Short mmCIF file of C-alpha atoms and ligand atoms in Angstrom, two decimals:
data_model
loop_
_atom_site.label_atom_id
_atom_site.label_comp_id
_atom_site.label_asym_id
_atom_site.label_seq_id
_atom_site.Cartn_x
_atom_site.Cartn_y
_atom_site.Cartn_z
CA UNK W 1 12.31 52.46 -63.52
CA UNK W 2 13.66 55.70 -62.14
CA UNK W 3 11.98 58.66 -63.82
CA UNK W 4 12.20 62.18 -62.43
CA UNK W 5 13.24 60.85 -59.02
CA UNK W 6 10.20 58.54 -58.74
CA UNK W 7 10.00 54.77 -59.15
CA UNK W 8 7.62 53.83 -61.88
CA UNK W 9 6.32 50.85 -63.88
CA UNK W 10 5.62 50.82 -67.60
CA UNK W 11 2.56 52.77 -68.74
CA UNK W 12 1.39 49.66 -70.61
CA UNK W 13 2.08 47.27 -67.71
CA UNK W 14 4.45 45.34 -70.00
CA UNK W 15 7.34 43.54 -68.30
CA UNK W 16 10.63 41.93 -69.24
CA UNK W 17 11.87 38.77 -67.57
CA UNK W 18 15.46 38.72 -66.45
CA UNK W 19 16.55 35.09 -66.71
CA UNK W 20 19.28 33.48 -64.63
CA UNK W 21 21.61 32.13 -67.34
CA UNK W 22 22.88 29.42 -64.95
CA UNK W 23 19.51 27.84 -64.19
CA UNK W 24 17.14 29.19 -66.85
CA UNK W 25 14.81 30.41 -64.08
CA UNK W 26 13.24 33.86 -63.94
CA UNK W 27 15.25 36.02 -61.53
CA UNK W 28 13.05 39.09 -61.65
CA UNK W 29 10.58 40.98 -63.79
CA UNK W 30 11.25 44.59 -64.70
CA UNK W 31 9.14 47.10 -66.62
CA UNK W 32 9.41 47.13 -70.40
CA UNK W 33 9.42 50.84 -71.19
CA UNK W 34 6.98 52.06 -73.83
CA UNK W 35 7.75 55.09 -76.01
CA UNK W 36 5.58 57.15 -73.67
CA UNK W 37 7.68 56.06 -70.65
CA UNK W 38 10.80 57.04 -72.58
CA UNK W 39 9.20 60.40 -73.32
CA UNK W 40 8.55 60.93 -69.58
CA UNK W 41 12.16 60.04 -68.76
CA UNK W 42 13.59 62.39 -71.41
CA UNK W 43 11.32 65.23 -70.27
CA UNK W 44 12.36 64.67 -66.65
CA UNK W 45 16.02 64.81 -67.72
CA UNK W 46 15.38 67.93 -69.77
CA UNK W 47 13.57 69.65 -66.89
CA UNK W 48 16.52 69.07 -64.55
CA UNK W 49 19.28 69.75 -67.07
CA UNK W 50 19.32 73.55 -66.92
CA UNK W 51 19.67 73.68 -63.13
CA UNK W 52 22.21 70.86 -63.12
CA UNK W 53 24.32 72.66 -65.72
CA UNK W 54 24.51 75.70 -63.42
CA UNK W 55 25.77 73.73 -60.41
CA UNK W 56 29.47 74.53 -59.82
CA UNK W 57 31.69 71.90 -61.41
CA UNK W 58 33.38 71.10 -58.11
CA UNK W 59 30.03 70.54 -56.45
CA UNK W 60 29.08 68.13 -59.23
CA UNK W 61 32.43 66.41 -58.71
CA UNK W 62 31.74 66.06 -54.98
CA UNK W 63 28.43 64.34 -55.74
CA UNK W 64 30.12 61.97 -58.21
CA UNK W 65 32.67 61.10 -55.54
CA UNK W 66 29.86 60.45 -53.08
CA UNK W 67 28.23 58.06 -55.57
CA UNK W 68 31.58 56.27 -55.94
CA UNK W 69 31.79 55.87 -52.15
CA UNK W 70 28.25 54.48 -51.97
CA UNK W 71 29.10 52.02 -54.77
CA UNK W 72 32.17 50.84 -52.86
CA UNK W 73 30.10 50.32 -49.73
CA UNK W 74 27.59 48.18 -51.67
CA UNK W 75 30.23 46.48 -53.84
CA UNK W 76 29.60 42.92 -52.71
CA UNK W 77 25.86 43.12 -53.28
CA UNK W 78 26.32 44.74 -56.71
CA UNK W 79 28.93 42.21 -57.81
CA UNK W 80 26.70 39.32 -56.70
CA UNK W 81 23.71 40.75 -58.54
CA UNK W 82 25.65 41.19 -61.80
CA UNK W 83 27.07 37.70 -61.49
CA UNK W 84 23.59 36.20 -61.04
CA UNK W 85 22.04 38.28 -63.81
CA UNK W 86 24.67 38.04 -66.55
CA UNK W 87 26.60 34.88 -65.60
CA UNK W 88 30.05 36.49 -65.28
CA UNK W 89 32.15 35.12 -62.40
CA UNK W 90 31.72 36.89 -59.06
CA UNK W 91 35.46 37.63 -58.77
CA UNK W 92 35.38 39.48 -62.09
CA UNK W 93 32.24 41.40 -61.19
CA UNK W 94 33.89 42.62 -57.97
CA UNK W 95 36.59 44.14 -60.17
CA UNK W 96 33.94 45.68 -62.45
CA UNK W 97 32.17 47.36 -59.54
CA UNK W 98 35.41 48.82 -58.18
CA UNK W 99 36.45 49.96 -61.66
CA UNK W 100 33.16 51.80 -62.04
CA UNK W 101 33.78 53.61 -58.72
CA UNK W 102 37.30 54.58 -59.73
CA UNK W 103 36.01 55.76 -63.11
CA UNK W 104 33.61 58.12 -61.30
CA UNK W 105 36.49 59.39 -59.16
CA UNK W 106 38.70 59.84 -62.23
CA UNK W 107 36.13 62.04 -63.98
CA UNK W 108 35.32 63.88 -60.74
CA UNK W 109 39.02 64.82 -60.66
CA UNK W 110 38.85 66.13 -64.23
CA UNK W 111 35.94 68.54 -63.99
CA UNK W 112 38.16 71.63 -63.84
CA UNK W 113 39.99 70.52 -67.00
CA UNK W 114 36.80 70.95 -69.04
CA UNK W 115 37.83 74.45 -69.92
CA UNK W 116 37.80 76.85 -72.81
CA UNK W 117 40.55 79.06 -74.20
CA UNK W 118 41.21 82.69 -74.94
CA UNK W 119 42.17 83.37 -78.55
CA UNK W 120 44.07 86.43 -79.86
CA UNK W 121 41.65 86.73 -82.80
CA UNK W 122 41.94 90.54 -82.66
CA UNK W 123 44.29 92.61 -80.55
CA UNK W 124 41.72 95.05 -79.20
CA UNK W 125 38.97 92.72 -78.02
CA UNK W 126 38.25 89.59 -75.97
CA UNK W 127 37.67 86.24 -77.68
CA UNK W 128 37.14 83.14 -75.57
CA UNK W 129 35.47 79.74 -75.69
CA UNK W 130 33.29 77.88 -73.21
CA UNK W 131 32.50 74.18 -72.95
CA UNK W 132 28.77 73.77 -72.41
CA UNK W 133 26.71 70.59 -71.93
CA UNK W 134 24.31 69.24 -74.58
CA UNK W 135 21.41 68.96 -72.15
CA UNK W 136 19.98 65.44 -72.35
CA UNK W 137 22.31 62.52 -73.08
CA UNK W 138 20.99 59.04 -73.91
CA UNK W 139 23.23 56.15 -72.95
CA UNK W 140 22.32 52.67 -74.28
CA UNK W 141 24.21 49.66 -72.97
CA UNK W 142 25.34 46.17 -73.98
CA UNK W 143 24.93 43.21 -71.62
CA UNK W 144 28.49 42.05 -70.98
CA UNK W 145 29.54 44.37 -68.12
CA UNK W 146 26.20 45.58 -66.76
CA UNK W 147 27.21 47.64 -63.74
CA UNK W 148 30.57 48.82 -65.07
CA UNK W 149 28.93 50.26 -68.17
CA UNK W 150 26.00 51.77 -66.25
CA UNK W 151 27.88 53.41 -63.37
CA UNK W 152 31.13 53.95 -65.28
CA UNK W 153 29.36 56.18 -67.76
CA UNK W 154 28.02 58.65 -65.20
CA UNK W 155 31.29 60.51 -64.63
CA UNK W 156 31.92 62.05 -68.04
CA UNK W 157 28.23 62.73 -68.73
CA UNK W 158 27.20 64.25 -65.38
CA UNK W 159 30.58 65.83 -64.67
CA UNK W 160 30.12 68.07 -67.71
CA UNK W 161 26.65 69.16 -66.57
CA UNK W 162 24.43 66.95 -68.72
CA UNK W 163 21.37 65.06 -67.51
CA UNK W 164 21.07 61.40 -68.44
CA UNK W 165 18.60 58.78 -69.57
CA UNK W 166 20.22 55.38 -69.21
CA UNK W 167 18.92 52.17 -70.76
CA UNK W 168 20.62 48.93 -69.65
CA UNK W 169 20.52 45.83 -71.84
CA UNK W 170 17.27 43.85 -71.61
CA UNK W 171 19.13 40.67 -70.59
CA UNK W 172 20.86 42.33 -67.61
CA UNK W 173 18.81 45.21 -66.17
CA UNK W 174 19.08 44.55 -62.42
CA UNK W 175 22.26 46.25 -61.22
CA UNK W 176 21.40 49.45 -63.10
CA UNK W 177 18.24 49.65 -60.98
CA UNK W 178 20.33 49.44 -57.80
CA UNK W 179 22.43 52.23 -59.26
CA UNK W 180 19.11 54.10 -59.52
CA UNK W 181 18.62 53.62 -55.77
CA UNK W 182 22.09 55.01 -55.09
CA UNK W 183 21.85 58.07 -57.34
CA UNK W 184 18.33 58.92 -56.19
CA UNK W 185 19.71 59.36 -52.66
CA UNK W 186 22.47 61.71 -53.83
CA UNK W 187 21.54 63.61 -57.00
CA UNK W 188 18.71 66.07 -57.67
CA UNK W 189 15.61 64.42 -59.16
CA UNK W 190 15.72 63.88 -62.91
CA UNK W 191 19.48 64.22 -63.38
CA UNK W 192 19.71 60.45 -63.87
CA UNK W 193 16.75 58.52 -65.23
CA UNK W 194 16.83 54.78 -65.83
CA UNK W 195 14.47 53.01 -68.22
CA UNK W 196 14.46 49.26 -68.77
CA UNK W 197 13.41 47.76 -72.07
CA UNK W 198 14.56 46.46 -75.41
CA UNK W 199 14.88 47.74 -78.96
CA UNK W 200 11.60 49.66 -78.94
CA UNK W 201 12.61 51.67 -75.88
CA UNK W 202 16.13 52.19 -77.29
CA UNK W 203 14.81 53.42 -80.58
CA UNK W 204 12.31 55.80 -78.90
CA UNK W 205 15.21 57.24 -76.90
CA UNK W 206 17.36 57.74 -79.99
CA UNK W 207 14.53 59.40 -81.90
CA UNK W 208 13.41 61.70 -79.11
CA UNK W 209 13.77 65.34 -80.20
CA UNK W 210 15.01 66.49 -76.77
CA UNK W 211 17.94 64.02 -76.86
CA UNK W 212 20.90 65.82 -78.42
CA UNK W 213 23.71 63.43 -77.63
CA UNK W 214 23.76 59.62 -77.80
CA UNK W 215 26.43 57.25 -76.53
CA UNK W 216 25.88 53.63 -77.51
CA UNK W 217 27.68 50.40 -76.65
CA UNK W 218 26.56 47.33 -78.59
CA UNK W 219 26.60 45.53 -81.90
CA UNK W 220 27.38 46.94 -85.33
CA UNK W 221 23.85 46.23 -86.61
CA UNK W 222 22.26 48.23 -83.79
CA UNK W 223 24.88 50.96 -84.17
CA UNK W 224 23.86 51.38 -87.81
CA UNK W 225 20.17 51.48 -86.85
CA UNK W 226 20.98 54.18 -84.28
CA UNK W 227 22.83 56.30 -86.85
CA UNK W 228 19.82 56.02 -89.17
CA UNK W 229 17.30 56.81 -86.42
CA UNK W 230 19.39 59.70 -85.13
CA UNK W 231 19.32 61.22 -88.61
CA UNK W 232 15.64 60.53 -89.27
CA UNK W 233 13.94 63.28 -87.23
CA UNK W 234 14.11 67.06 -87.35
CA UNK W 235 16.94 67.28 -84.82
CA UNK W 236 20.64 66.81 -85.59
CA UNK W 237 22.30 64.60 -82.96
CA UNK W 238 25.84 63.93 -81.91
CA UNK W 239 26.40 60.14 -81.77
CA UNK W 240 29.30 58.04 -80.47
CA UNK W 241 29.35 54.29 -80.96
CA UNK W 242 31.34 51.57 -79.22
CA UNK W 243 30.84 48.53 -81.40
CA UNK W 244 32.29 45.09 -82.02
CA UNK W 245 35.73 43.70 -82.68
CA UNK W 246 37.54 40.76 -84.27
CA UNK W 247 40.86 41.56 -82.75
CA UNK W 248 44.20 40.12 -83.90
CA UNK W 249 46.84 38.95 -81.44
CA UNK W 250 50.08 38.59 -83.39
CA UNK W 251 52.88 36.27 -82.25
CA UNK W 252 56.31 36.77 -83.86
CA UNK W 253 58.86 33.94 -83.93
CA UNK W 254 61.04 35.57 -81.24
CA UNK W 255 58.16 36.03 -78.76
CA UNK W 256 58.01 34.48 -75.30
CA UNK W 257 55.46 31.85 -76.29
CA UNK W 258 54.35 30.94 -72.76
CA UNK W 259 53.63 34.59 -72.00
CA UNK W 260 51.87 35.00 -75.34
CA UNK W 261 49.65 31.99 -74.59
CA UNK W 262 48.66 33.54 -71.24
CA UNK W 263 48.12 36.81 -73.11
CA UNK W 264 45.63 35.13 -75.43
CA UNK W 265 43.67 33.75 -72.46
CA UNK W 266 43.67 37.15 -70.71
CA UNK W 267 42.93 38.96 -73.95
CA UNK W 268 39.94 36.71 -74.64
CA UNK W 269 38.48 37.81 -71.28
CA UNK W 270 37.41 34.20 -70.73
CA UNK W 271 37.50 34.52 -66.94
CA UNK W 272 35.83 37.92 -66.92
CA UNK W 273 32.89 37.49 -69.28
CA UNK W 274 33.28 34.15 -71.08
CA UNK W 275 34.84 35.85 -74.10
CA UNK W 276 31.74 38.04 -74.55
CA UNK W 277 33.98 41.04 -74.94
CA UNK W 278 34.42 43.60 -77.72
CA UNK W 279 38.17 43.47 -77.04
CA UNK W 280 38.50 39.66 -77.21
CA UNK W 281 41.69 38.62 -78.99
CA UNK W 282 39.79 36.04 -81.00
CA UNK W 283 42.14 35.93 -84.02
CA UNK W 284 45.51 34.57 -82.97
CA UNK W 285 48.01 35.17 -85.80
CA UNK W 286 50.92 32.85 -85.02
CA UNK W 287 54.14 32.70 -87.01
CA UNK W 288 54.56 29.22 -88.48
CA UNK W 289 57.66 28.53 -86.31
CA UNK W 290 55.86 29.16 -83.01
CA UNK W 291 52.40 27.88 -83.94
CA UNK W 292 52.80 24.32 -82.49
CA UNK W 293 54.27 25.52 -79.17
CA UNK W 294 51.64 28.26 -78.88
CA UNK W 295 48.75 25.83 -79.45
CA UNK W 296 50.18 23.46 -76.84
CA UNK W 297 50.58 26.37 -74.39
CA UNK W 298 46.99 27.48 -75.05
CA UNK W 299 45.66 23.97 -74.47
CA UNK W 300 47.48 23.81 -71.13
CA UNK W 301 46.04 27.18 -70.09
CA UNK W 302 42.52 26.25 -71.19
CA UNK W 303 42.59 22.96 -69.27
CA UNK W 304 43.03 24.97 -66.04
CA UNK W 305 39.87 27.03 -66.49
CA UNK W 306 37.04 25.84 -64.27
CA UNK W 307 33.49 26.29 -65.55
CA UNK W 308 30.86 26.55 -62.86
CA UNK W 309 28.13 28.47 -61.11
CA UNK W 310 29.28 32.08 -61.51
CA UNK W 311 28.47 33.20 -57.96
CA UNK W 312 30.79 30.56 -56.48
CA UNK W 313 34.26 31.77 -55.47
CA UNK W 314 36.26 29.12 -57.34
CA UNK W 315 34.48 29.52 -60.67
CA UNK W 316 36.63 30.91 -63.49
CA UNK W 317 34.03 30.93 -66.24
CA UNK W 318 30.23 31.08 -66.02
CA UNK W 319 27.49 30.67 -68.62
CA UNK W 320 26.89 32.90 -71.63
CA UNK W 321 24.21 35.52 -71.19
CA UNK W 322 21.25 33.53 -72.64
CA UNK W 323 20.39 30.17 -74.19
CA UNK W 324 19.83 31.97 -77.53
CA UNK W 325 23.34 33.34 -77.42
CA UNK W 326 24.69 29.89 -76.46
CA UNK W 327 22.95 28.43 -79.57
CA UNK W 328 24.46 31.17 -81.72
CA UNK W 329 27.98 30.54 -80.43
CA UNK W 330 27.59 26.75 -80.87
CA UNK W 331 26.46 27.48 -84.45
CA UNK W 332 29.74 29.33 -85.10
CA UNK W 333 31.67 26.40 -83.65
CA UNK W 334 29.83 23.98 -85.98
CA UNK W 335 30.66 26.23 -88.94
CA UNK W 336 34.35 26.10 -87.95
CA UNK W 337 34.33 22.30 -88.00
CA UNK W 338 32.36 22.16 -91.27
CA UNK W 339 34.68 24.64 -93.00
CA UNK W 340 37.74 22.55 -92.11
CA UNK W 341 39.30 24.18 -89.03
CA UNK W 342 40.85 21.77 -86.50
CA UNK W 343 39.14 21.72 -83.11
CA UNK W 344 41.87 21.59 -80.47
CA UNK W 345 39.91 22.19 -77.28
CA UNK W 346 36.27 22.46 -76.12
CA UNK W 347 33.55 22.98 -78.69
CA UNK W 348 30.57 21.81 -76.63
CA UNK W 349 28.48 22.68 -73.61
CA UNK W 350 30.08 21.02 -70.55
CA UNK W 351 28.97 17.53 -69.55
CA UNK W 352 28.38 18.13 -65.85
CA UNK W 353 24.81 17.53 -64.73
CA UNK W 354 24.82 20.68 -62.53
CA UNK W 355 25.52 22.90 -65.55
CA UNK W 356 23.06 21.33 -68.02
CA UNK W 357 20.32 23.94 -67.55
CA UNK W 358 22.74 26.84 -68.11
CA UNK W 359 23.97 28.61 -71.23
CA UNK W 360 27.50 27.23 -70.83
CA UNK W 361 30.01 26.73 -73.66
CA UNK W 362 33.45 25.27 -73.04
CA UNK W 363 36.36 27.53 -73.97
CA UNK W 364 37.05 26.55 -77.54
CA UNK W 365 40.26 26.58 -79.56
CA UNK W 366 40.61 26.05 -83.29
CA UNK W 367 43.79 25.99 -85.31
CA UNK W 368 44.36 25.55 -89.05
CA UNK W 369 41.92 28.43 -89.49
CA UNK W 370 42.08 30.39 -92.76
CA UNK W 371 40.97 34.01 -93.23
CA UNK W 372 37.91 33.19 -95.36
CA UNK W 373 36.32 30.94 -92.70
CA UNK W 374 33.32 32.36 -90.86
CA UNK W 375 35.01 31.94 -87.45
CA UNK W 376 37.92 34.07 -88.70
CA UNK W 377 35.81 36.97 -89.89
CA UNK W 378 32.61 37.25 -87.81
CA UNK W 379 32.48 38.55 -84.26
CA UNK W 380 31.40 35.47 -82.24
CA UNK W 381 31.19 37.26 -78.88
CA UNK W 382 31.91 34.06 -76.99
CA UNK W 383 34.76 31.81 -75.82
CA UNK W 384 36.05 30.84 -79.26
CA UNK W 385 39.65 31.42 -80.41
CA UNK W 386 41.01 30.83 -83.89
CA UNK W 387 44.71 30.33 -84.62
CA UNK W 388 45.78 31.41 -88.10
CA UNK W 389 49.33 30.83 -89.34
CA UNK W 390 51.64 33.13 -91.35
CA UNK W 391 55.22 33.22 -92.58
CA UNK W 392 55.90 36.70 -94.04
CA UNK W 393 55.21 39.95 -92.11
CA UNK W 394 53.39 41.46 -95.13
CA UNK W 395 51.07 38.46 -95.24
CA UNK W 396 50.46 38.78 -91.48
CA UNK W 397 49.62 42.48 -91.75
CA UNK W 398 47.24 41.80 -94.65
CA UNK W 399 45.40 39.13 -92.62
CA UNK W 400 45.36 41.32 -89.50
CA UNK W 401 43.81 44.24 -91.38
CA UNK W 402 41.45 42.11 -93.47
CA UNK W 403 38.48 42.77 -91.19
CA UNK W 404 35.60 45.21 -91.15
CA UNK W 405 36.46 45.80 -87.48
CA UNK W 406 39.41 47.68 -85.96
CA UNK W 407 39.07 47.85 -82.20
CA UNK W 408 42.24 46.39 -80.62
CA UNK W 409 45.40 44.48 -81.53
CA UNK W 410 48.12 42.82 -79.50
CA UNK W 411 51.69 42.22 -80.71
CA UNK W 412 54.13 39.76 -79.11
CA UNK W 413 57.83 40.12 -79.92
CA UNK W 414 61.11 41.05 -78.20
CA UNK W 415 62.11 43.24 -81.17
CA UNK W 416 60.97 46.78 -80.38
CA UNK W 417 61.43 48.18 -83.91
CA UNK W 418 59.39 45.34 -85.33
CA UNK W 419 56.73 45.87 -82.65
CA UNK W 420 56.41 49.59 -83.41
CA UNK W 421 56.43 49.11 -87.19
CA UNK W 422 53.62 46.60 -86.79
CA UNK W 423 51.73 48.78 -84.28
CA UNK W 424 51.76 51.65 -86.78
CA UNK W 425 50.62 49.40 -89.64
CA UNK W 426 47.65 47.90 -87.80
CA UNK W 427 44.20 49.38 -88.38
CA UNK W 428 42.93 49.46 -84.78
CA UNK W 429 42.12 52.05 -82.14
CA UNK W 430 44.22 50.40 -79.43
CA UNK W 431 47.45 48.42 -79.86
CA UNK W 432 49.33 46.75 -77.01
CA UNK W 433 52.81 45.28 -77.26
CA UNK W 434 53.48 42.20 -75.10
CA UNK W 435 50.23 42.67 -73.23
CA UNK W 436 46.48 42.92 -73.60
CA UNK W 437 45.14 45.22 -70.89
CA UNK W 438 43.52 48.67 -70.90
CA UNK W 439 44.44 51.69 -68.88
CA UNK W 440 42.29 54.56 -67.67
CA UNK W 441 43.39 57.76 -69.35
CA UNK W 442 44.24 56.00 -72.64
CA UNK W 443 41.56 56.65 -75.27
CA UNK W 444 39.56 53.58 -76.25
CA UNK W 445 37.49 53.25 -79.42
CA UNK W 446 37.31 51.76 -82.85
CA UNK W 447 38.71 52.20 -86.34
CA UNK W 448 36.48 51.14 -89.24
CA UNK W 449 33.22 49.45 -88.19
CA UNK W 450 34.27 49.19 -84.54
CA UNK W 451 32.86 52.58 -83.76
CA UNK W 452 32.84 56.35 -83.68
CA UNK W 453 34.55 58.44 -81.03
CA UNK W 454 36.70 57.59 -78.03
CA UNK W 455 36.01 56.93 -74.36
CA UNK W 456 38.04 56.45 -71.19
CA UNK W 457 39.85 59.80 -71.09
CA UNK W 458 39.51 63.58 -70.96
CA UNK W 459 38.50 63.63 -74.64
CA UNK W 460 35.48 61.52 -73.78
CA UNK W 461 34.51 64.15 -71.25
CA UNK W 462 34.98 66.91 -73.84
CA UNK W 463 32.76 64.93 -76.23
CA UNK W 464 29.82 65.58 -73.90
CA UNK W 465 30.27 69.32 -74.35
CA UNK W 466 29.75 71.75 -77.20
CA UNK W 467 32.06 74.68 -77.76
CA UNK W 468 30.72 78.21 -77.66
CA UNK W 469 32.87 81.07 -78.98
CA UNK W 470 32.24 84.34 -77.20
CA UNK W 471 33.55 87.53 -78.82
CA UNK W 472 33.47 90.75 -76.83
CA UNK W 473 34.10 94.04 -78.61
CA UNK W 474 35.83 96.22 -76.06
P1 NAD M 1 22.95 44.87 -79.07
O1 NAD M 1 23.31 45.77 -80.19
O2 NAD M 1 22.08 43.70 -79.36
O3 NAD M 1 22.19 45.67 -77.90
C1 NAD M 1 22.79 46.75 -77.24
C2 NAD M 1 21.73 47.68 -76.71
O4 NAD M 1 21.02 48.29 -77.79
C3 NAD M 1 20.67 47.02 -75.83
O5 NAD M 1 20.43 47.84 -74.72
C4 NAD M 1 19.46 46.95 -76.76
O6 NAD M 1 18.22 46.92 -76.08
C5 NAD M 1 19.63 48.23 -77.55
N1 NAD M 1 18.94 48.27 -78.85
C6 NAD M 1 18.61 47.23 -79.65
N2 NAD M 1 18.05 47.70 -80.79
C7 NAD M 1 18.03 49.05 -80.70
C8 NAD M 1 17.61 50.10 -81.57
N3 NAD M 1 17.08 49.84 -82.76
N4 NAD M 1 17.77 51.37 -81.16
C9 NAD M 1 18.34 51.65 -79.96
N5 NAD M 1 18.74 50.70 -79.09
C10 NAD M 1 18.60 49.42 -79.46
O7 NAD M 1 24.32 44.42 -78.41
P2 NAD M 1 24.58 43.34 -77.27
O8 NAD M 1 24.30 41.97 -77.81
O9 NAD M 1 23.93 43.76 -76.01
O10 NAD M 1 26.16 43.52 -77.05
C11 NAD M 1 27.12 42.86 -77.79
C12 NAD M 1 27.81 43.81 -78.75
O11 NAD M 1 28.31 44.94 -78.05
C13 NAD M 1 29.04 43.17 -79.39
O12 NAD M 1 29.06 43.47 -80.76
C14 NAD M 1 30.20 43.84 -78.68
O13 NAD M 1 31.40 43.85 -79.38
C15 NAD M 1 29.66 45.21 -78.43
N6 NAD M 1 30.40 45.87 -77.33
C16 NAD M 1 31.28 46.88 -77.63
C17 NAD M 1 32.02 47.50 -76.63
C18 NAD M 1 33.01 48.60 -76.95
O14 NAD M 1 33.44 49.30 -76.03
N7 NAD M 1 33.43 48.77 -78.20
C19 NAD M 1 31.86 47.09 -75.32
C20 NAD M 1 30.96 46.06 -75.04
C21 NAD M 1 30.22 45.46 -76.06
#
């Protein structure tokens, strides 16, 4: 672990095993941080935070840009490591690594926009505001994009003058430690600290009185625990949460069905992270008239996807992150069959001998799904799509919004008025018409139980600052 610029084990000697999800073998052992290790990391961050906050913004930006350059020069190694550790295909992890570098560059370019205002509160005096950092930020990560989440989060947090304690997911800690190598060569000691561990370490971080600001990416259950823990001590904390989704992709009768079918496959992120994505378009709401053609189109697309060893160039889809998660996803698939949905594709681990030891699940398609089925309401976080059918737009909107989540939605139609009416009626933080992607600069975050706060833009950067009003009587 990287604490105060030094590499360190756990004070208890406890370790976590990082398992290769393709073979089931132990890839590496990393320290399992105890609460006292977390305390050391937070104190190291706190000790460096005052000096770091006083560094000129443009100098901080130059260091962020240097980190981005170092990431680009080690991109192949980082992508390979993520692919081994989490099972996502190498091609997708290359994109993740480059996205994290461009995210750092984006925030480096924004540092001078983190500005205050002057206010004509009285005519005779000077009233202005400043944007100041919180001090120590804790960032706790999910497993599905290990390096992208770890490195991608540095820009907004460090660019605003905060120091950081970062905790990667226990299943996928390795690339964050290489990030530690990179930042320790560029940043002052203690500005970035990296602790590996599970729930105990995460909870100690959230509860620590010197942590004033928490940014979390993970499940709803953990998000709730973090809100409770953040409120439990003597210190009030600012918390943002990036949680789960059960995202609708709506296909109107006039849509280009072939394009919509490809949109579902892209939106599911099957070839990026096996559908283990908060933004997965796992509820496909097809108008009755297009449902048969859409299902046929989806089956054709799914048949092209090649499961395999994730570090091989021609693999489209690797294993899920662990055998436990594989069992969970297969349990959801069984519930779909038992509750009367029609299995149209996949549904099992693949048959190939070479993949037997891995946590693989075939991409799985159900139709004849109804809203009360478990597969239609719970976040599966795996390669499972459910097609639900509708006839009236009001019925469709009711089904689309009948979810505790509200992260993303995708609408497929050639009728722009209809698209915009639907976009405005959907309860989700991001809506895309005739597409499924995300763009830097567009805020990303959840309605309802999908989260608190937004990321991906200047507002995210502002969210790592607190506003000070200064009033000068002249
Ligand atoms: P998780 O909630 O199990 O774990 C996430 C992190 O929280 C891990 O680092 C874990 O060690 C830590 N943790 C566990 N218990 C904790 C506690 N009590 N206090 C503090 N930290 C604790 O989530 P996961 O299985 O790693 O990730 C999957 C979830 O993440 C899905 O629900 C997915 O939708 C969500 N996710 C959301 C986004 C988004 O941007 N909205 C992005 C990716 C993933």
